[in-house]
């Protein structure tokens, strides 16, 4: 039985909270990684998957940061600011594509 406090600070029991926890399906991390690798070209969906839970996040973030491409200087500036603040992500970058920048 799970216990929660209401706004009146009285103790309320919610046995169904335990039921939900027990019935949550388990997906092995190896399967999650296979699924996320199939989404490697769809950055928007991959970013959404990173928000599902810790396991998805653990596997999605390295795929998201593996190859970074830029077409506009503004997006590069925002990305550089992010990498400067979150240095753990910078070590995940394997390819940085700046070919979309114009030379003029």
XYZ file of C-alpha atoms in Angstrom:
104
model
C 0.000 0.000 0.000
C 1.372 3.394 -0.972
C 0.902 6.422 1.264
C 0.409 10.011 0.135
C -0.393 13.275 1.915
C -3.364 15.354 0.867
C -3.524 19.154 1.102
C -5.029 18.826 4.578
C -1.909 16.854 5.648
C -3.933 13.782 6.476
C -2.580 10.398 5.481
C -4.404 8.736 2.578
C -3.660 5.210 1.326
C -3.679 4.393 -2.399
C -3.253 0.632 -2.901
C -3.635 1.011 -6.685
C -0.287 2.863 -6.823
C 1.470 -0.389 -5.918
C -0.482 -2.261 -8.588
C 0.696 0.145 -11.284
C 4.311 -0.295 -10.216
C 4.101 -4.107 -10.311
C 2.444 -4.184 -13.721
C 4.954 -1.900 -15.432
C 6.467 -3.883 -18.324
C 10.221 -4.430 -18.362
C 12.176 -3.936 -21.577
C 15.782 -5.134 -21.477
C 18.325 -2.344 -22.119
C 19.683 -4.272 -25.121
C 16.272 -4.077 -26.819
C 15.938 -0.381 -25.981
C 19.341 0.247 -27.569
C 18.341 -1.597 -30.766
C 15.136 0.445 -31.011
C 16.914 3.754 -30.382
C 19.634 2.962 -32.924
C 16.892 2.513 -35.527
C 15.789 6.071 -34.728
C 19.256 7.605 -35.062
C 18.219 9.686 -38.108
C 15.075 11.018 -36.409
C 16.497 13.437 -33.828
C 13.113 14.767 -32.727
C 11.742 11.311 -31.894
C 15.036 10.318 -30.297
C 14.909 13.422 -28.090
C 11.374 12.463 -27.033
C 12.573 8.951 -26.210
C 15.278 10.438 -23.985
C 12.478 11.817 -21.798
C 10.723 8.458 -21.245
C 12.780 7.290 -18.266
C 16.372 6.959 -17.040
C 17.112 3.838 -19.060
C 15.914 5.372 -22.315
C 17.819 8.567 -21.493
C 21.021 6.663 -20.765
C 20.924 5.104 -24.243
C 19.347 7.946 -26.257
C 21.703 10.784 -25.274
C 24.875 9.203 -26.743
C 23.015 8.535 -30.010
C 21.727 12.117 -30.106
C 25.196 13.584 -29.623
C 27.070 11.109 -31.854
C 26.739 13.174 -35.050
C 25.995 16.883 -34.884
C 25.194 18.900 -38.030
C 24.659 22.632 -38.377
C 23.179 24.736 -41.156
C 22.772 28.038 -39.333
C 25.309 29.912 -37.183
C 22.638 30.603 -34.546
C 22.057 26.896 -33.914
C 25.806 26.384 -33.599
C 26.028 29.202 -31.039
C 23.220 27.677 -28.967
C 24.844 24.267 -29.174
C 28.243 25.663 -28.153
C 26.633 27.322 -25.136
C 25.023 24.009 -24.157
C 28.256 22.050 -24.526
C 30.101 24.663 -22.491
C 27.593 24.266 -19.631
C 27.122 20.490 -19.880
C 30.627 19.193 -20.491
C 29.631 15.504 -20.171
C 27.857 15.759 -23.523
C 30.914 17.046 -25.367
C 32.700 13.713 -24.927
C 29.826 11.965 -26.745
C 30.352 13.864 -30.025
C 32.054 11.733 -32.703
C 31.241 13.728 -35.860
C 30.730 17.478 -36.182
C 29.363 18.542 -39.581
C 29.708 22.238 -40.422
C 29.273 21.790 -44.181
C 25.962 23.664 -44.106
C 27.711 26.934 -43.231
C 28.259 29.287 -46.149
C 31.753 30.619 -46.794
C 30.541 34.165 -47.432
